[in-house]
């Protein structure tokens, strides 16, 4: 086996692993501190109520209810489908139909058709459950592709356990740490690393609600997580940034950290951020190490158990010389099982010899350091760390009666990394509030974080001789 002691021997029931002395403030969320005992008792009571289900949906706002729902399902071996709390009508319908969730666990959206199982924060149970199989699916996480609606990424308990243990190793993350972040609880970053990580390692977690510089400065952690948008806002607020100089590690990921933000953070806090790279499908596969080099613009080396390689368009090896770029492929114990109900998409993601094609373009130097150059497709946008498919936004916009043609692109943005911009050929008269109406339409149909930040009405879209829109000419 290429990595240390088998992670599968350890339980993914986070509290079983992190059991030890009770901590009065193991998890703080919504300003409420939960002790390890509170969490175990209340989450086991959730487990009792939900144990007969196979798969449930959780409206994953950063709340006590979400924490108890997720931990309760892990205890009972029930698969969680985290649903973004700002999901609009079309996205909600798709996630529920595709996932086959049988109930809402905790608060449900207005007009929910599925049964609702309440999360009772003050109920307690001390029942014990056998550890489910490591191959059992822990989560179905919905994530965007270049076209079509989001796909469900099936992550097993074993993959999550391996992924978290590899990060604990890379970051020397121990029970002495206090993790602080304010990221959403429906993606790998905030949910798996940011909630299950501390529970597994046994460190404290403070969730700040929103990831504002002020909230980070006030939280007094040792370990901080943020997407690059969070770090660029932190460096715009030097007083808050300086307050982070006492931290042990500032970790950035989910999108490229601009070199000037890296440098500014080092200048203001006295420490260079740790960068790491991952995907919903693979968890975190590359990172700089707590005890290793941190190089601006580079995301480090494979974490424990991971191997990487570069391939050109015809599948031939690309040299690891720090300059040559190729499609990044990975293998490791934290990689997902496949896309739910999508055998073709699943098959297309792996090479014949079992490597996962990330869709990112990278360079690797002789020391094994990786630089992520960008995505192979312009149709996957990263905005504020959120992955948004141009195709899903285009489909939503084409559903508006005022839109004849549309092309959605991600344009460079100092704050968000990429800003979602829709180029629209209108059908008929264009009223004054047309752009705002289209933005609201996407927010209501998909989710608020997938809305275009800007709509540009154009007379025609640039097309090539085959009639295909030339997105590289838009901007
Ligand atoms: C604005 N709002 C609207 C609206 N316009 N609401 C409804 N309709 C409209 N048209 C409201 C929003 O509801 C929100 O309200 C407020 O305006 C601000 O919203 P925003 O502008 O979208 O927020 P912003 O400040 O830009 O968010 C920045 C951010 C966020 C960094 C906080 O982008 C973020 O949390 N990103 C994290 C993404 C992430 O975790 N990715 C990880 C993927 S996993 P209110 O009231 O809510 O403020 C992964 C793997 C890996 O990538 O490697 O980690
Ligand atoms: P998601 O599925 O939301 O997890 O998005 C995964 C994508 O985010 C990857 O395929 C990369 O394009 C991007 N990404 C994640 N971390 C980094 C990073 N540190 N640097 C550059 N891109 C990143």
Coordinates of C-alpha atoms and ligand atoms in Angstrom, one line a residue:
X1 CA 0.0 0.0 0.0
X2 CA 1.5 3.4 -1.0
X3 CA 0.4 5.2 2.2
X4 CA 0.8 4.7 6.0
X5 CA -1.5 2.6 8.2
X6 CA -4.9 1.9 6.5
X7 CA -7.2 4.8 7.1
X8 CA -10.1 2.4 6.7
X9 CA -9.3 0.9 10.1
X10 CA -10.4 4.1 11.8
X11 CA -14.1 5.0 12.1
X12 CA -15.5 7.8 10.1
X13 CA -17.9 8.5 13.0
X14 CA -16.1 11.7 13.8
X15 CA -16.9 11.7 17.4
X16 CA -15.9 8.1 17.9
X17 CA -12.5 9.1 16.6
X18 CA -12.1 12.3 18.4
X19 CA -13.4 10.9 21.6
X20 CA -11.3 11.9 24.5
X21 CA -11.8 14.5 27.2
X22 CA -15.0 16.4 26.8
X23 CA -14.4 19.8 25.2
X24 CA -16.9 22.4 26.2
X25 CA -16.6 24.2 22.9
X26 CA -15.8 21.5 20.4
X27 CA -17.8 23.2 17.7
X28 CA -19.0 26.8 17.8
X29 CA -21.6 27.7 15.1
X30 CA -24.2 30.5 15.1
X31 CA -22.4 31.8 18.1
X32 CA -23.5 28.6 20.1
X33 CA -20.7 26.4 21.6
X34 CA -21.4 22.7 21.5
X35 CA -19.4 20.4 23.7
X36 CA -18.3 17.0 22.5
X37 CA -20.9 15.5 24.8
X38 CA -23.7 17.7 23.4
X39 CA -22.7 16.8 19.9
X40 CA -22.5 13.1 20.5
X41 CA -25.8 13.0 22.4
X42 CA -27.8 15.2 20.0
X43 CA -26.4 13.7 16.8
X44 CA -27.0 10.2 18.1
X45 CA -30.6 11.2 18.7
X46 CA -30.7 12.4 15.1
X47 CA -29.2 9.1 14.0
X48 CA -32.1 7.2 15.8
X49 CA -34.7 9.2 13.9
X50 CA -33.1 8.8 10.5
X51 CA -31.5 5.4 10.7
X52 CA -34.0 3.7 8.5
X53 CA -33.5 6.1 5.6
X54 CA -30.9 5.5 2.9
X55 CA -30.4 9.0 1.7
X56 CA -31.6 12.4 3.1
X57 CA -31.3 16.0 2.0
X58 CA -29.9 18.6 4.4
X59 CA -30.4 22.3 3.7
X60 CA -26.9 23.1 4.6
X61 CA -26.9 26.6 6.1
X62 CA -24.1 27.2 8.7
X63 CA -26.2 26.2 11.7
X64 CA -26.3 23.9 14.7
X65 CA -29.0 21.9 12.9
X66 CA -26.8 21.2 9.9
X67 CA -23.9 20.1 12.1
X68 CA -26.2 17.7 14.0
X69 CA -27.8 16.4 10.9
X70 CA -24.5 15.6 9.2
X71 CA -23.0 14.0 12.2
X72 CA -26.2 12.1 12.9
X73 CA -26.2 10.6 9.4
X74 CA -22.5 9.7 9.7
X75 CA -23.2 7.8 12.9
X76 CA -26.2 6.0 11.4
X77 CA -24.6 5.3 8.0
X78 CA -27.2 7.4 6.1
X79 CA -26.0 9.2 3.0
X80 CA -26.3 13.0 3.1
X81 CA -27.2 15.2 0.2
X82 CA -26.1 18.7 1.2
X83 CA -28.3 21.3 -0.5
X84 CA -27.1 24.9 -0.9
X85 CA -29.5 27.0 1.2
X86 CA -29.8 29.6 -1.6
X87 CA -30.8 27.0 -4.1
X88 CA -33.4 28.2 -6.6
X89 CA -36.4 26.3 -8.0
X90 CA -34.8 24.5 -10.9
X91 CA -31.6 23.5 -8.9
X92 CA -33.6 22.2 -6.0
X93 CA -35.9 20.2 -8.2
X94 CA -32.9 18.7 -10.0
X95 CA -30.9 17.8 -6.8
X96 CA -33.9 16.2 -5.2
X97 CA -35.0 14.2 -8.3
X98 CA -31.5 13.1 -9.2
X99 CA -30.4 12.2 -5.7
X100 CA -33.5 10.3 -4.7
X101 CA -33.4 11.9 -1.3
X102 CA -36.2 10.4 0.8
X103 CA -36.7 13.2 3.3
X104 CA -35.5 16.6 4.5
X105 CA -33.5 16.3 7.7
X106 CA -33.8 19.6 9.6
X107 CA -35.4 22.7 8.1
X108 CA -36.9 22.3 4.6
X109 CA -37.5 24.9 1.9
X110 CA -40.9 26.4 1.6
X111 CA -43.4 24.2 -0.1
X112 CA -41.2 21.0 0.3
X113 CA -42.9 17.9 -1.1
X114 CA -40.7 15.4 0.8
X115 CA -41.4 14.4 4.4
X116 CA -39.4 16.4 7.0
X117 CA -37.6 14.8 9.9
X118 CA -36.9 17.5 12.5
X119 CA -33.5 17.9 14.2
X120 CA -34.1 18.3 17.9
X121 CA -31.1 20.2 19.4
X122 CA -31.9 19.3 22.9
X123 CA -32.7 15.6 22.5
X124 CA -30.1 13.2 23.6
X125 CA -29.4 9.5 22.9
X126 CA -26.4 7.3 23.9
X127 CA -27.2 4.4 21.7
X128 CA -24.2 3.0 19.8
X129 CA -24.2 2.1 16.2
X130 CA -21.9 -0.3 14.4
X131 CA -19.4 1.3 12.1
X132 CA -20.8 1.2 8.5
X133 CA -18.7 -0.2 5.7
X134 CA -15.9 2.1 4.6
X135 CA -17.1 1.7 1.0
X136 CA -20.5 3.1 1.9
X137 CA -21.4 6.5 0.4
X138 CA -21.2 9.3 3.0
X139 CA -22.2 12.2 0.7
X140 CA -23.6 13.0 -2.7
X141 CA -22.2 16.5 -3.4
X142 CA -23.7 18.3 -6.3
X143 CA -21.1 20.1 -8.5
X144 CA -21.2 21.9 -11.9
X145 CA -20.0 20.5 -15.2
X146 CA -19.4 22.4 -18.4
X147 CA -22.9 21.7 -19.7
X148 CA -26.1 20.4 -18.2
X149 CA -27.3 20.5 -14.6
X150 CA -24.9 19.7 -11.7
X151 CA -23.7 16.1 -11.2
X152 CA -23.8 14.2 -7.9
X153 CA -20.3 13.3 -6.7
X154 CA -20.5 10.1 -4.6
X155 CA -17.8 10.2 -1.8
X156 CA -17.3 7.2 0.4
X157 CA -16.6 7.1 4.1
X158 CA -13.2 5.6 3.3
X159 CA -12.3 8.3 0.8
X160 CA -13.2 11.0 3.3
X161 CA -11.2 9.4 6.1
X162 CA -8.1 9.0 3.9
X163 CA -8.5 12.6 2.6
X164 CA -8.7 14.1 6.1
X165 CA -5.8 12.0 7.5
X166 CA -3.6 13.1 4.6
X167 CA -4.3 16.7 5.4
X168 CA -3.7 16.2 9.1
X169 CA -0.3 14.9 8.1
X170 CA 0.5 17.7 5.6
X171 CA -0.5 20.5 8.0
X172 CA 0.6 18.9 11.3
X173 CA -3.1 19.4 12.3
X174 CA -3.7 18.1 15.9
X175 CA -6.2 18.3 18.7
X176 CA -4.4 21.4 20.0
X177 CA -5.6 23.4 17.0
X178 CA -8.6 25.6 16.7
X179 CA -9.9 25.9 13.2
X180 CA -11.6 29.1 12.1
X181 CA -13.6 29.5 8.9
X182 CA -16.9 30.9 7.6
X183 CA -17.3 28.8 4.4
X184 CA -20.5 27.2 3.2
X185 CA -21.3 23.8 4.6
X186 CA -22.3 22.2 1.3
X187 CA -18.9 21.7 -0.5
X188 CA -15.7 19.9 0.2
X189 CA -13.9 22.9 1.6
X190 CA -16.3 24.1 4.3
X191 CA -18.2 20.8 5.0
X192 CA -15.7 18.0 4.7
X193 CA -12.4 19.8 5.5
X194 CA -14.0 22.5 7.6
X195 CA -16.5 20.5 9.7
X196 CA -15.5 16.8 9.6
X197 CA -11.8 17.7 9.7
X198 CA -11.9 19.2 13.2
X199 CA -14.2 16.4 14.4
X200 CA -11.9 13.7 13.2
X201 CA -8.7 15.4 14.4
X202 CA -10.2 16.4 17.7
X203 CA -9.5 20.1 17.3
X204 CA -12.0 22.9 18.0
X205 CA -14.0 24.5 15.2
X206 CA -15.3 28.1 15.2
X207 CA -17.6 28.8 12.2
X208 CA -17.9 32.5 11.8
X209 CA -21.1 32.5 9.7
X210 CA -19.6 34.7 7.0
X211 CA -15.9 34.7 6.2
X212 CA -15.4 38.4 6.8
X213 CA -11.9 39.7 7.8
X214 CA -13.3 41.1 11.0
X215 CA -14.8 37.8 12.0
X216 CA -11.6 36.0 11.3
X217 CA -9.6 38.5 13.3
X218 CA -11.9 38.2 16.3
X219 CA -12.0 34.4 16.4
X220 CA -8.5 33.6 17.8
X221 CA -7.8 30.4 15.9
X222 CA -4.5 28.6 15.1
X223 CA -5.6 27.3 11.7
X224 CA -7.7 29.4 9.2
X225 CA -9.3 28.3 6.0
X226 CA -10.3 30.6 3.2
X227 CA -10.9 30.8 -0.6
X228 CA -8.8 33.4 -2.3
X229 CA -11.6 35.9 -2.3
X230 CA -11.6 35.7 1.5
X231 CA -7.8 36.3 1.6
X232 CA -7.9 39.2 -0.8
X233 CA -10.6 40.8 1.4
X234 CA -8.4 40.1 4.5
X235 CA -5.4 42.0 3.0
X236 CA -7.6 44.9 2.1
X237 CA -8.2 45.2 5.9
X238 CA -4.7 45.4 7.3
X239 CA -5.8 45.6 11.0
X240 CA -7.7 42.3 10.7
X241 CA -4.9 40.8 8.7
X242 CA -2.3 41.7 11.4
X243 CA -4.5 40.0 14.0
X244 CA -3.9 36.7 12.2
X245 CA -0.2 36.9 12.8
X246 CA -0.6 34.7 15.9
X247 CA -2.1 31.8 13.9
X248 CA -0.1 28.7 13.1
X249 CA -1.3 28.3 9.5
X250 CA -3.4 30.3 7.0
X251 CA -4.7 27.9 4.3
X252 CA -5.9 29.0 0.9
X253 CA -7.7 26.8 -1.7
X254 CA -10.6 26.2 -4.1
X255 CA -9.2 28.6 -6.6
X256 CA -5.9 30.2 -7.6
X257 CA -4.5 32.5 -5.0
X258 CA -3.1 35.6 -6.8
X259 CA 0.6 36.1 -6.1
X260 CA 0.1 39.7 -4.9
X261 CA -2.4 38.5 -2.3
X262 CA 0.1 35.8 -1.2
X263 CA 2.8 38.4 -0.8
X264 CA 0.6 40.9 1.0
X265 CA -0.6 38.3 3.4
X266 CA 3.0 37.4 4.2
X267 CA 3.9 41.0 4.7
X268 CA 0.9 41.7 7.0
X269 CA 0.8 38.5 9.0
X270 CA 4.5 37.5 9.0
X271 CA 3.7 34.2 7.4
X272 CA 3.2 32.8 4.0
X273 CA -0.1 31.1 3.3
X274 CA -0.3 27.3 2.7
X275 CA -1.9 26.6 -0.6
X276 CA -3.7 23.4 -1.5
X277 CA -5.5 22.2 -4.5
X278 CA -8.6 19.9 -4.7
X279 CA -11.9 19.1 -6.3
X280 CA -15.3 17.9 -5.2
X281 CA -14.4 14.6 -7.0
X282 CA -11.0 14.1 -5.4
X283 CA -10.9 16.1 -2.1
X284 CA -7.5 17.6 -1.6
X285 CA -4.7 16.0 -3.6
X286 CA -1.9 18.7 -3.5
X287 CA -0.7 20.9 -0.8
X288 CA 2.3 22.8 0.6
X289 CA 3.3 21.4 3.9
X290 CA 3.4 23.0 7.4
X291 CA 7.1 22.1 7.5
X292 CA 7.8 22.7 3.8
X293 CA 8.4 25.3 1.2
X294 CA 5.6 27.7 0.4
X295 CA 6.0 29.1 -3.1
X296 CA 3.6 31.8 -4.5
X297 CA 1.7 30.6 -7.5
X298 CA 2.4 26.9 -6.7
X299 CA 0.1 24.5 -4.8
X300 CA 2.8 22.1 -3.5
X301 CA 3.2 18.3 -3.7
X302 CA 0.9 15.3 -3.5
X303 CA -0.5 14.6 -0.1
X304 CA -0.1 11.1 1.4
X305 CA -1.4 8.4 -0.9
X306 CA -1.7 10.6 -4.0
X307 CA 0.2 10.2 -7.3
X308 CA -0.1 12.7 -10.1
X309 CA 1.0 12.9 -13.8
X310 CA 0.6 15.1 -16.8
X311 CA -0.7 14.1 -20.2
X312 CA -0.9 15.9 -23.5
X313 CA -3.9 15.9 -25.7
X314 CA -3.0 12.6 -27.3
X315 CA -2.4 11.0 -23.9
X316 CA 1.4 11.1 -24.1
X317 CA 3.5 11.9 -21.0
X318 CA 4.5 15.5 -20.4
X319 CA 7.9 16.1 -18.7
X320 CA 8.0 17.3 -15.1
X321 CA 10.4 20.1 -15.8
X322 CA 8.4 23.0 -14.2
X323 CA 7.7 24.6 -17.6
X324 CA 5.8 22.1 -19.8
X325 CA 2.1 22.0 -19.2
X326 CA -0.4 19.2 -19.6
X327 CA -3.7 17.8 -18.3
X328 CA -3.4 16.9 -14.7
X329 CA -4.3 13.3 -13.7
X330 CA -4.5 12.0 -10.2
X331 CA -5.0 8.8 -8.2
X332 CA -5.4 8.3 -4.5
X333 CA -7.5 6.9 -1.7
X334 CA -9.6 10.1 -1.4
X335 CA -10.9 10.0 -5.0
X336 CA -14.7 9.7 -5.4
X337 CA -16.6 6.6 -6.6
X338 CA -18.3 8.2 -9.6
X339 CA -21.2 10.5 -10.6
X340 CA -24.6 9.3 -9.4
X341 CA -26.8 8.0 -12.3
X342 CA -24.1 9.1 -14.8
X343 CA -22.1 6.0 -15.9
X344 CA -21.0 7.7 -19.2
X345 CA -19.7 10.8 -17.4
X346 CA -18.0 8.6 -14.8
X347 CA -16.3 6.5 -17.4
X348 CA -15.1 9.5 -19.3
X349 CA -13.5 10.9 -16.2
X350 CA -11.0 8.1 -15.8
X351 CA -8.3 6.9 -18.1
X352 CA -8.1 3.3 -19.1
X353 CA -5.3 2.7 -16.6
X354 CA -7.3 4.2 -13.7
X355 CA -6.2 7.8 -13.4
X356 CA -8.8 10.6 -12.8
X357 CA -8.7 13.4 -15.3
X358 CA -9.0 16.6 -13.3
X359 CA -9.8 18.9 -16.3
X360 CA -7.1 21.2 -15.0
X361 CA -3.9 22.1 -16.8
X362 CA -0.7 22.1 -14.7
X363 CA 3.1 22.1 -14.6
X364 CA 5.2 19.9 -12.3
X365 CA 8.8 20.7 -11.4
X366 CA 11.6 18.3 -10.7
X367 CA 11.0 18.5 -7.0
X368 CA 7.3 17.5 -7.5
X369 CA 5.9 21.0 -6.9
X370 CA 2.7 21.7 -8.9
X371 CA 1.5 24.9 -10.5
X372 CA -2.1 25.0 -11.7
X373 CA -2.3 26.9 -14.9
X374 CA -6.1 26.9 -15.5
X375 CA -9.0 24.8 -16.7
X376 CA -9.1 22.9 -20.0
X377 CA -12.5 24.3 -20.7
X378 CA -13.6 28.0 -20.6
X379 CA -17.1 26.7 -19.6
X380 CA -16.2 25.9 -16.0
X381 CA -16.1 29.2 -14.1
X382 CA -14.6 29.7 -10.6
X383 CA -16.2 32.7 -8.9
X384 CA -15.5 33.4 -5.2
X385 CA -14.4 29.7 -5.0
X386 CA -17.7 28.5 -6.4
X387 CA -17.6 26.2 -9.4
X388 CA -20.3 27.3 -11.9
X389 CA -21.0 25.7 -15.3
X390 CA -21.5 28.3 -18.1
X391 CA -24.0 25.8 -19.6
X392 CA -26.3 25.7 -16.7
X393 CA -26.4 29.5 -16.4
X394 CA -27.1 29.7 -20.2
X395 CA -29.9 27.2 -20.0
X396 CA -31.5 29.2 -17.1
X397 CA -31.2 32.4 -19.1
X398 CA -32.6 30.9 -22.3
X399 CA -35.7 30.0 -20.2
X400 CA -36.4 33.8 -19.8
X401 CA -38.7 35.1 -22.5
X402 CA -36.6 38.2 -23.2
X403 CA -33.5 36.1 -24.2
X404 CA -32.9 35.0 -27.8
X405 CA -29.2 33.9 -27.5
X406 CA -26.7 33.9 -24.7
X407 CA -23.1 33.1 -23.9
X408 CA -21.8 33.0 -20.3
X409 CA -18.2 33.5 -19.5
X410 CA -15.9 34.1 -16.5
X411 CA -14.0 37.4 -16.8
X412 CA -11.0 38.2 -14.6
X413 CA -12.1 39.9 -11.3
X414 CA -9.8 41.2 -8.6
X415 CA -12.3 40.2 -5.8
X416 CA -13.9 37.0 -7.1
X417 CA -11.1 35.6 -9.3
X418 CA -13.7 35.3 -12.1
X419 CA -16.9 37.3 -12.5
X420 CA -19.8 35.6 -14.2
X421 CA -20.8 37.8 -17.2
X422 CA -23.7 37.0 -19.6
X423 CA -23.6 38.3 -23.1
X424 CA -27.2 38.4 -24.3
X425 CA -29.0 38.9 -27.6
X426 CA -32.4 40.1 -26.5
X427 CA -35.7 39.1 -28.0
X428 CA -37.7 42.3 -28.7
X429 CA -37.5 45.6 -26.7
X430 CA -34.9 45.9 -23.9
X431 CA -36.4 47.6 -20.8
X432 CA -34.2 49.5 -18.4
X433 CA -34.2 46.9 -15.7
X434 CA -33.6 44.0 -18.1
X435 CA -30.1 43.1 -16.8
X436 CA -31.2 43.1 -13.2
X437 CA -34.2 41.0 -14.1
X438 CA -32.0 38.4 -15.7
X439 CA -29.7 38.3 -12.8
X440 CA -32.6 37.8 -10.4
X441 CA -34.0 35.1 -12.8
X442 CA -30.7 33.1 -12.4
X443 CA -30.6 33.6 -8.6
X444 CA -34.2 32.3 -8.4
X445 CA -33.8 29.4 -10.7
X446 CA -30.3 28.1 -9.9
X447 CA -28.8 29.8 -6.8
X448 CA -27.8 33.3 -5.7
X449 CA -24.0 32.4 -6.0
X450 CA -24.5 31.4 -9.6
X451 CA -26.0 34.7 -10.7
X452 CA -24.2 36.7 -13.3
X453 CA -22.7 39.8 -11.8
X454 CA -23.1 41.6 -15.1
X455 CA -25.3 41.3 -18.2
X456 CA -24.2 42.8 -21.5
X457 CA -26.8 43.1 -24.2
X458 CA -25.2 42.7 -27.6
X459 CA -26.6 42.7 -31.2
X460 CA -25.0 39.3 -32.0
X461 CA -22.6 36.7 -30.6
X462 CA -19.3 36.1 -32.3
X463 CA -19.5 32.7 -34.1
X464 CA -17.1 30.7 -36.2
X465 CA -17.8 29.3 -39.7
X466 CA -19.5 26.3 -38.0
X467 CA -21.8 28.6 -36.0
X468 CA -20.1 27.9 -32.7
X469 CA -19.9 30.8 -30.3
X470 CA -16.3 32.0 -29.9
X471 CA -16.2 32.7 -26.2
X472 CA -12.5 33.8 -26.2
X473 CA -13.6 36.9 -28.2
X474 CA -16.0 38.0 -25.4
X475 CA -14.6 40.2 -22.8
Ligands
LIG1 C1 -27.1 39.7 -4.0 N1 -27.8 39.0 -3.1 C2 -28.9 38.5 -3.7 C3 -28.9 39.0 -5.0 N2 -27.8 39.7 -5.2 N3 -29.9 37.7 -3.3 C4 -30.8 37.4 -4.1 N4 -30.9 37.8 -5.4 C5 -29.9 38.6 -5.9 N5 -30.0 39.0 -7.2 C6 -27.4 38.8 -1.7 C7 -26.9 37.4 -1.3 O1 -28.0 36.6 -0.9 C8 -26.1 37.7 -0.1 O2 -26.9 38.0 1.1 C9 -25.4 39.0 -0.4 O3 -26.2 39.5 -1.5 C10 -24.0 38.8 -0.9 O4 -23.9 37.7 -1.7 P1 -22.6 37.5 -2.6 O5 -22.4 38.8 -3.3 O6 -22.8 36.4 -3.5 O7 -21.5 37.2 -1.6 P2 -20.0 37.6 -1.7 O8 -19.7 38.5 -0.6 O9 -19.6 38.0 -3.1 O10 -19.4 36.2 -1.4 C11 -18.0 36.0 -1.4 C12 -17.7 34.7 -0.6 C13 -18.5 33.6 -1.2 C14 -16.2 34.5 -0.7 C15 -18.1 34.9 0.8 O11 -18.2 33.6 -2.6 C16 -18.1 32.2 -0.6 O12 -18.5 31.9 0.4 N6 -17.3 31.4 -1.3 C17 -16.9 30.1 -0.9 C18 -17.1 29.1 -2.0 C19 -16.6 27.7 -1.5 O13 -16.6 27.3 -0.4 N7 -16.1 26.9 -2.5 C20 -15.5 25.6 -2.2 C21 -15.8 24.6 -3.2 S1 -15.1 23.1 -2.8 P3 -26.5 37.6 2.5 O14 -27.6 38.1 3.4 O15 -26.3 36.1 2.6 O16 -25.2 38.3 2.8 C22 -13.6 23.1 -3.7 C23 -12.6 22.0 -3.5 C24 -11.5 22.7 -2.9 O17 -13.4 24.0 -4.5 O18 -10.4 22.7 -3.5 O19 -11.7 23.3 -1.8
LIG2 P1 -14.8 22.2 -6.9 O1 -15.4 21.1 -7.6 O2 -15.8 23.3 -6.6 O3 -14.2 21.6 -5.8 O4 -13.7 22.9 -7.9 C1 -12.5 22.3 -8.2 C2 -11.7 23.2 -9.1 O5 -11.2 24.3 -8.3 C3 -10.4 22.5 -9.5 O6 -10.7 21.7 -10.7 C4 -9.6 23.7 -9.9 O7 -9.9 24.2 -11.1 C5 -10.0 24.7 -8.8 N1 -9.0 24.8 -7.7 C6 -9.1 24.2 -6.5 N2 -8.1 24.6 -5.7 C7 -7.3 25.3 -6.5 C8 -6.0 26.0 -6.2 N3 -5.4 26.0 -5.1 N4 -5.5 26.7 -7.3 C9 -6.1 26.7 -8.5 N5 -7.3 26.2 -8.7 C10 -7.9 25.5 -7.7

